[in-house]
Amino acid sequence: MKKLLVIANPYPPMASAGTTRVVRFIRHLPDEGWQPSVLTAKAEGPAAVPPGVRVARAAVPWPKRLLGGGRRSTRINRWVAVPDPYFAWIGPAVLKGREIFRRERFDAILSSSPRASVHLAAAVLSEHADVPWLADYRDPWSTYQFRQYPTQAHRAAHERLEAWALRRAAAVTAVNRPIADDLVARHPWLAGRTHVLPNGFDRAEQPADVRLGDGFWIVHTGRLYGREQQVAAFLEALAAQPPEVKAFFVGVDESRVRPDADRLGLGDRVRVEPLVPLPLALGYQRAADALLLVNGRRPESMSSKVFEYLQAGRPIFAISPAGSAARALFEEVGGGTCVLPDDPMGGPLADFVAAARAGTAPVADPAALGRYELAQLTRELAAILDELAAHPWTADPDDRAPSQEPRR
């Protein structure tokens, strides 16, 4: 069995939506001939650590109060934390990685971002150990829509670091086509080595058995990531619906939803619950009458939960920009009723609710959705890794332009 070093941060026990993709691939990769080991940061949290996987943890020499969010830490991090608040972890991660490579040989390295610091650690270790590296993008790095640069110098620093790292990547995967196309447009040497490897759903994950009570419940699971303006527009449309039409936000800070709900007099028609374990979130999706998807304003913005939504078999009311990855997915598999972020939502929501209650709203085609099952996606990932292991790639040591010469 070939060996893979996965560099990931966050990783359990830290609870984060960012861990889901990595944990799912780690679960299935042994079935495809790859044994993963993990290099991550020391962390605390409630999430279960996957069994049977060796995990090495490097310390984070950076004050914890600057890692946990909040306005003050966010302001500080924008100025000093490049590429992210875990920049000080890169050095310890590289040292820990070198220690790992002294003990055993790996056939490939995989890092998954965000956080972008994992790519910098992976780039250094790839060169040190002469092992091909696959850089996985769950979100953009320097062009991420929610990243706020305090100065142009900060933007340039992120762009230079990203280019430096990607010149050392043997291959790149991205969760959707817009992210992949943007990477190739900005880094032409990635043409032919960039793959779209979507998020998906895992049939092995069983939903909890839950009930939501009386009414027609529209459920949103997961964080909002700065999309409160779109949620406010949705709540205004909800206020015009009959009183039995309700909304439930799971995994959301109440302060991001409740003020608008109270302003609109929605009261107990809007329910908010903080972050819950994945089985419970999946259970709420299955218990819903309909699901709410709130994307950003850029085409590459698409939450990974859309695949869980589709598997739940419920109609989806999606706030998504034109030309987005989410709209393309709905065209392929069905299941989504889309509105533009700045369009009035009252009429479209009323029509959607009526169709959902009548059983005529679109839902995903199970046959088309099968392409996004984790077993299939892991086979695609393993095929990329197999190619890297069979035909190792290295960058030209003089100018770091890609070379097709085999590793020596």
Tab-separated table of N, CA and C in Angstrom, residues 137-237:
chain	number	residue	atom	x	y	z
A	137	TYR	N	-7.475	22.809	-2.988
A	137	TYR	CA	-8.115	24.094	-2.684
A	137	TYR	C	-9.598	23.884	-2.414
A	138	ARG	N	-10.009	24.084	-1.152
A	138	ARG	CA	-11.437	24.087	-0.830
A	138	ARG	C	-12.044	25.469	-1.073
A	139	ASP	N	-11.245	26.499	-0.927
A	139	ASP	CA	-11.602	27.888	-1.216
A	139	ASP	C	-10.391	28.540	-1.861
A	140	PRO	N	-10.578	29.677	-2.550
A	140	PRO	CA	-9.420	30.401	-3.067
A	140	PRO	C	-8.512	30.860	-1.925
A	141	TRP	N	-7.287	31.219	-2.291
A	141	TRP	CA	-6.336	31.754	-1.314
A	141	TRP	C	-6.298	33.270	-1.438
A	142	SER	N	-5.494	33.776	-2.359
A	142	SER	CA	-5.309	35.238	-2.430
A	142	SER	C	-6.528	35.961	-2.979
A	143	THR	N	-7.404	35.260	-3.679
A	143	THR	CA	-8.590	35.895	-4.261
A	143	THR	C	-9.870	35.556	-3.497
A	144	TYR	N	-9.746	35.072	-2.282
A	144	TYR	CA	-10.926	34.700	-1.489
A	144	TYR	C	-11.809	35.920	-1.260
A	145	GLN	N	-13.101	35.778	-1.527
A	145	GLN	CA	-14.008	36.926	-1.549
A	145	GLN	C	-14.172	37.594	-0.190
A	146	PHE	N	-13.969	36.860	0.902
A	146	PHE	CA	-14.162	37.444	2.226
A	146	PHE	C	-12.854	37.919	2.865
A	147	ARG	N	-11.745	37.782	2.170
A	147	ARG	CA	-10.473	38.256	2.710
A	147	ARG	C	-10.379	39.770	2.515
A	148	GLN	N	-10.070	40.482	3.564
A	148	GLN	CA	-9.925	41.936	3.513
A	148	GLN	C	-8.459	42.293	3.738
A	149	TYR	N	-7.848	42.898	2.726
A	149	TYR	CA	-6.441	43.284	2.822
A	149	TYR	C	-6.335	44.702	3.361
A	150	PRO	N	-5.546	44.923	4.424
A	150	PRO	CA	-5.408	46.290	4.943
A	150	PRO	C	-4.656	47.211	3.998
A	151	THR	N	-3.743	46.658	3.176
A	151	THR	CA	-2.981	47.456	2.215
A	151	THR	C	-2.735	46.623	0.962
A	152	GLN	N	-2.331	47.292	-0.108
A	152	GLN	CA	-1.960	46.577	-1.332
A	152	GLN	C	-0.726	45.721	-1.107
A	153	ALA	N	0.134	46.141	-0.192
A	153	ALA	CA	1.322	45.345	0.115
A	153	ALA	C	0.929	43.986	0.698
A	154	HIS	N	-0.127	43.960	1.509
A	154	HIS	CA	-0.594	42.689	2.050
A	154	HIS	C	-1.134	41.788	0.935
A	155	ARG	N	-1.894	42.373	0.012
A	155	ARG	CA	-2.392	41.584	-1.120
A	155	ARG	C	-1.231	40.998	-1.923
A	156	ALA	N	-0.237	41.838	-2.199
A	156	ALA	CA	0.915	41.383	-2.973
A	156	ALA	C	1.664	40.271	-2.247
A	157	ALA	N	1.757	40.365	-0.924
A	157	ALA	CA	2.451	39.330	-0.159
A	157	ALA	C	1.738	37.988	-0.293
A	158	HIS	N	0.409	37.994	-0.197
A	158	HIS	CA	-0.350	36.755	-0.375
A	158	HIS	C	-0.156	36.204	-1.785
A	159	GLU	N	-0.208	37.065	-2.773
A	159	GLU	CA	-0.062	36.614	-4.156
A	159	GLU	C	1.318	36.013	-4.398
A	160	ARG	N	2.364	36.652	-3.848
A	160	ARG	CA	3.721	36.125	-4.031
A	160	ARG	C	3.889	34.782	-3.330
A	161	LEU	N	3.364	34.670	-2.112
A	161	LEU	CA	3.473	33.403	-1.393
A	161	LEU	C	2.735	32.285	-2.124
A	162	GLU	N	1.557	32.608	-2.644
A	162	GLU	CA	0.792	31.589	-3.358
A	162	GLU	C	1.536	31.133	-4.606
A	163	ALA	N	2.073	32.076	-5.368
A	163	ALA	CA	2.817	31.715	-6.574
A	163	ALA	C	4.056	30.898	-6.224
A	164	TRP	N	4.775	31.322	-5.168
A	164	TRP	CA	5.969	30.585	-4.741
A	164	TRP	C	5.622	29.136	-4.425
A	165	ALA	N	4.549	28.934	-3.686
A	165	ALA	CA	4.162	27.575	-3.317
A	165	ALA	C	3.727	26.766	-4.533
A	166	LEU	N	2.889	27.349	-5.382
A	166	LEU	CA	2.319	26.585	-6.487
A	166	LEU	C	3.341	26.222	-7.547
A	167	ARG	N	4.443	26.928	-7.628
A	167	ARG	CA	5.508	26.510	-8.541
A	167	ARG	C	6.162	25.214	-8.077
A	168	ARG	N	5.888	24.824	-6.873
A	168	ARG	CA	6.448	23.594	-6.321
A	168	ARG	C	5.426	22.461	-6.258
A	169	ALA	N	4.204	22.724	-6.689
A	169	ALA	CA	3.152	21.706	-6.631
A	169	ALA	C	3.187	20.831	-7.875
A	170	ALA	N	3.159	19.529	-7.666
A	170	ALA	CA	3.105	18.609	-8.799
A	170	ALA	C	1.730	18.596	-9.441
A	171	ALA	N	0.704	18.855	-8.647
A	171	ALA	CA	-0.666	18.909	-9.156
A	171	ALA	C	-1.508	19.707	-8.171
A	172	VAL	N	-2.663	20.160	-8.670
A	172	VAL	CA	-3.586	20.948	-7.858
A	172	VAL	C	-4.987	20.393	-8.060
A	173	THR	N	-5.750	20.313	-6.977
A	173	THR	CA	-7.172	20.004	-7.076
A	173	THR	C	-7.964	21.169	-6.503
A	174	ALA	N	-9.137	21.408	-7.074
A	174	ALA	CA	-10.028	22.469	-6.596
A	174	ALA	C	-11.438	21.911	-6.532
A	175	VAL	N	-12.230	22.436	-5.612
A	175	VAL	CA	-13.556	21.856	-5.390
A	175	VAL	C	-14.554	22.208	-6.483
A	176	ASN	N	-14.254	23.217	-7.305
A	176	ASN	CA	-15.158	23.522	-8.408
A	176	ASN	C	-14.402	24.174	-9.556
A	177	ARG	N	-15.066	24.262	-10.699
A	177	ARG	CA	-14.447	24.771	-11.920
A	177	ARG	C	-14.025	26.229	-11.818
A	178	PRO	N	-14.835	27.145	-11.261
A	178	PRO	CA	-14.370	28.533	-11.174
A	178	PRO	C	-13.064	28.695	-10.406
A	179	ILE	N	-12.881	27.965	-9.302
A	179	ILE	CA	-11.621	28.061	-8.560
A	179	ILE	C	-10.477	27.522	-9.408
A	180	ALA	N	-10.687	26.391	-10.069
A	180	ALA	CA	-9.641	25.812	-10.908
A	180	ALA	C	-9.265	26.743	-12.053
A	181	ASP	N	-10.261	27.308	-12.723
A	181	ASP	CA	-9.981	28.207	-13.845
A	181	ASP	C	-9.249	29.457	-13.387
A	182	ASP	N	-9.607	29.981	-12.220
A	182	ASP	CA	-8.926	31.162	-11.692
A	182	ASP	C	-7.464	30.859	-11.396
A	183	LEU	N	-7.181	29.693	-10.838
A	183	LEU	CA	-5.799	29.324	-10.542
A	183	LEU	C	-4.965	29.245	-11.813
A	184	VAL	N	-5.503	28.609	-12.845
A	184	VAL	CA	-4.755	28.471	-14.095
A	184	VAL	C	-4.579	29.824	-14.775
A	185	ALA	N	-5.595	30.686	-14.705
A	185	ALA	CA	-5.492	32.013	-15.319
A	185	ALA	C	-4.394	32.837	-14.661
A	186	ARG	N	-4.253	32.711	-13.357
A	186	ARG	CA	-3.244	33.498	-12.641
A	186	ARG	C	-1.885	32.813	-12.606
A	187	HIS	N	-1.859	31.498	-12.775
A	187	HIS	CA	-0.609	30.728	-12.720
A	187	HIS	C	-0.594	29.773	-13.914
A	188	PRO	N	-0.255	30.258	-15.104
A	188	PRO	CA	-0.405	29.448	-16.321
A	188	PRO	C	0.354	28.128	-16.296
A	189	TRP	N	1.418	28.029	-15.508
A	189	TRP	CA	2.166	26.780	-15.455
A	189	TRP	C	1.347	25.626	-14.868
A	190	LEU	N	0.186	25.940	-14.271
A	190	LEU	CA	-0.667	24.890	-13.717
A	190	LEU	C	-1.562	24.233	-14.769
A	191	ALA	N	-1.585	24.780	-15.986
A	191	ALA	CA	-2.414	24.188	-17.043
A	191	ALA	C	-2.008	22.731	-17.254
A	192	GLY	N	-2.985	21.858	-17.303
A	192	GLY	CA	-2.719	20.442	-17.482
A	192	GLY	C	-2.434	19.698	-16.194
A	193	ARG	N	-2.260	20.422	-15.114
A	193	ARG	CA	-1.979	19.780	-13.825
A	193	ARG	C	-3.006	20.163	-12.762
A	194	THR	N	-4.089	20.812	-13.187
A	194	THR	CA	-5.129	21.239	-12.254
A	194	THR	C	-6.402	20.435	-12.509
A	195	HIS	N	-6.955	19.865	-11.466
A	195	HIS	CA	-8.106	18.971	-11.568
A	195	HIS	C	-9.255	19.502	-10.712
A	196	VAL	N	-10.467	19.316	-11.192
A	196	VAL	CA	-11.648	19.614	-10.382
A	196	VAL	C	-12.023	18.343	-9.622
A	197	LEU	N	-11.966	18.432	-8.304
A	197	LEU	CA	-12.331	17.312	-7.440
A	197	LEU	C	-13.381	17.828	-6.461
A	198	PRO	N	-14.653	17.654	-6.783
A	198	PRO	CA	-15.706	18.297	-5.987
A	198	PRO	C	-15.781	17.759	-4.563
A	199	ASN	N	-16.443	18.529	-3.716
A	199	ASN	CA	-16.933	17.965	-2.473
A	199	ASN	C	-18.057	16.994	-2.815
A	200	GLY	N	-18.508	16.267	-1.836
A	200	GLY	CA	-19.574	15.318	-2.109
A	200	GLY	C	-20.258	14.908	-0.828
A	201	PHE	N	-20.909	13.773	-0.871
A	201	PHE	CA	-21.595	13.245	0.307
A	201	PHE	C	-21.117	11.823	0.553
A	202	ASP	N	-21.206	11.404	1.797
A	202	ASP	CA	-20.701	10.095	2.193
A	202	ASP	C	-21.855	9.262	2.740
A	203	ARG	N	-22.177	8.195	2.026
A	203	ARG	CA	-23.284	7.340	2.468
A	203	ARG	C	-23.002	6.686	3.823
A	204	ALA	N	-21.724	6.648	4.219
A	204	ALA	CA	-21.378	6.034	5.506
A	204	ALA	C	-21.817	6.887	6.687
A	205	GLU	N	-22.114	8.156	6.451
A	205	GLU	CA	-22.510	9.059	7.534
A	205	GLU	C	-24.026	8.985	7.719
A	206	GLN	N	-24.434	8.541	8.870
A	206	GLN	CA	-25.851	8.326	9.137
A	206	GLN	C	-26.450	9.515	9.883
A	207	PRO	N	-27.603	10.033	9.429
A	207	PRO	CA	-28.233	11.162	10.122
A	207	PRO	C	-28.904	10.730	11.414
A	208	ALA	N	-28.927	11.648	12.368
A	208	ALA	CA	-29.677	11.407	13.597
A	208	ALA	C	-31.172	11.486	13.303
A	209	ASP	N	-31.956	10.837	14.133
A	209	ASP	CA	-33.415	10.853	13.984
A	209	ASP	C	-33.964	12.028	14.785
A	210	VAL	N	-34.420	13.077	14.105
A	210	VAL	CA	-34.929	14.271	14.785
A	210	VAL	C	-36.273	14.671	14.187
A	211	ARG	N	-37.014	15.479	14.935
A	211	ARG	CA	-38.283	16.032	14.476
A	211	ARG	C	-38.265	17.537	14.710
A	212	LEU	N	-38.906	18.278	13.833
A	212	LEU	CA	-38.910	19.736	13.944
A	212	LEU	C	-40.225	20.298	14.464
A	213	GLY	N	-41.257	19.517	14.538
A	213	GLY	CA	-42.526	20.020	15.047
A	213	GLY	C	-43.438	20.519	13.942
A	214	ASP	N	-44.515	21.172	14.348
A	214	ASP	CA	-45.534	21.621	13.402
A	214	ASP	C	-45.010	22.749	12.522
A	215	GLY	N	-45.604	22.863	11.349
A	215	GLY	CA	-45.260	23.933	10.432
A	215	GLY	C	-44.472	23.439	9.235
A	216	PHE	N	-44.195	24.374	8.342
A	216	PHE	CA	-43.369	24.111	7.161
A	216	PHE	C	-41.993	24.696	7.449
A	217	TRP	N	-41.004	23.833	7.642
A	217	TRP	CA	-39.690	24.271	8.102
A	217	TRP	C	-38.688	24.352	6.953
A	218	ILE	N	-38.078	25.533	6.805
A	218	ILE	CA	-36.967	25.741	5.872
A	218	ILE	C	-35.698	25.782	6.715
A	219	VAL	N	-34.785	24.860	6.461
A	219	VAL	CA	-33.614	24.679	7.323
A	219	VAL	C	-32.337	25.103	6.602
A	220	HIS	N	-31.486	25.817	7.328
A	220	HIS	CA	-30.131	26.143	6.874
A	220	HIS	C	-29.154	25.573	7.890
A	221	THR	N	-28.163	24.797	7.436
A	221	THR	CA	-27.140	24.285	8.343
A	221	THR	C	-25.786	24.862	7.960
A	222	GLY	N	-24.977	25.178	8.971
A	222	GLY	CA	-23.623	25.677	8.729
A	222	GLY	C	-23.516	27.176	8.883
A	223	ARG	N	-22.283	27.645	8.877
A	223	ARG	CA	-21.996	29.061	9.109
A	223	ARG	C	-22.439	29.911	7.925
A	224	LEU	N	-22.538	31.223	8.186
A	224	LEU	CA	-22.999	32.160	7.154
A	224	LEU	C	-21.846	32.860	6.450
A	225	TYR	N	-20.669	32.971	7.090
A	225	TYR	CA	-19.479	33.528	6.453
A	225	TYR	C	-19.747	34.869	5.777
A	226	GLY	N	-20.289	35.820	6.533
A	226	GLY	CA	-20.444	37.164	6.009
A	226	GLY	C	-21.597	37.366	5.059
A	227	ARG	N	-22.550	36.441	5.025
A	227	ARG	CA	-23.678	36.541	4.089
A	227	ARG	C	-24.954	37.011	4.778
A	228	GLU	N	-24.805	37.763	5.871
A	228	GLU	CA	-25.968	38.172	6.655
A	228	GLU	C	-26.925	39.048	5.859
A	229	GLN	N	-26.405	39.841	4.902
A	229	GLN	CA	-27.284	40.701	4.110
A	229	GLN	C	-28.264	39.863	3.289
A	230	GLN	N	-27.792	38.761	2.743
A	230	GLN	CA	-28.679	37.887	1.982
A	230	GLN	C	-29.674	37.180	2.899
A	231	VAL	N	-29.234	36.829	4.103
A	231	VAL	CA	-30.149	36.213	5.062
A	231	VAL	C	-31.233	37.204	5.473
A	232	ALA	N	-30.856	38.480	5.662
A	232	ALA	CA	-31.846	39.504	6.014
A	232	ALA	C	-32.902	39.626	4.923
A	233	ALA	N	-32.472	39.573	3.658
A	233	ALA	CA	-33.433	39.639	2.552
A	233	ALA	C	-34.351	38.415	2.562
A	234	PHE	N	-33.781	37.255	2.874
A	234	PHE	CA	-34.611	36.048	2.974
A	234	PHE	C	-35.631	36.187	4.098
A	235	LEU	N	-35.214	36.710	5.247
A	235	LEU	CA	-36.138	36.850	6.378
A	235	LEU	C	-37.266	37.826	6.060
A	236	GLU	N	-36.965	38.872	5.299
A	236	GLU	CA	-38.022	39.797	4.887
A	236	GLU	C	-39.051	39.075	4.018
A	237	ALA	N	-38.559	38.212	3.130
A	237	ALA	CA	-39.486	37.425	2.308
A	237	ALA	C	-40.260	36.426	3.163
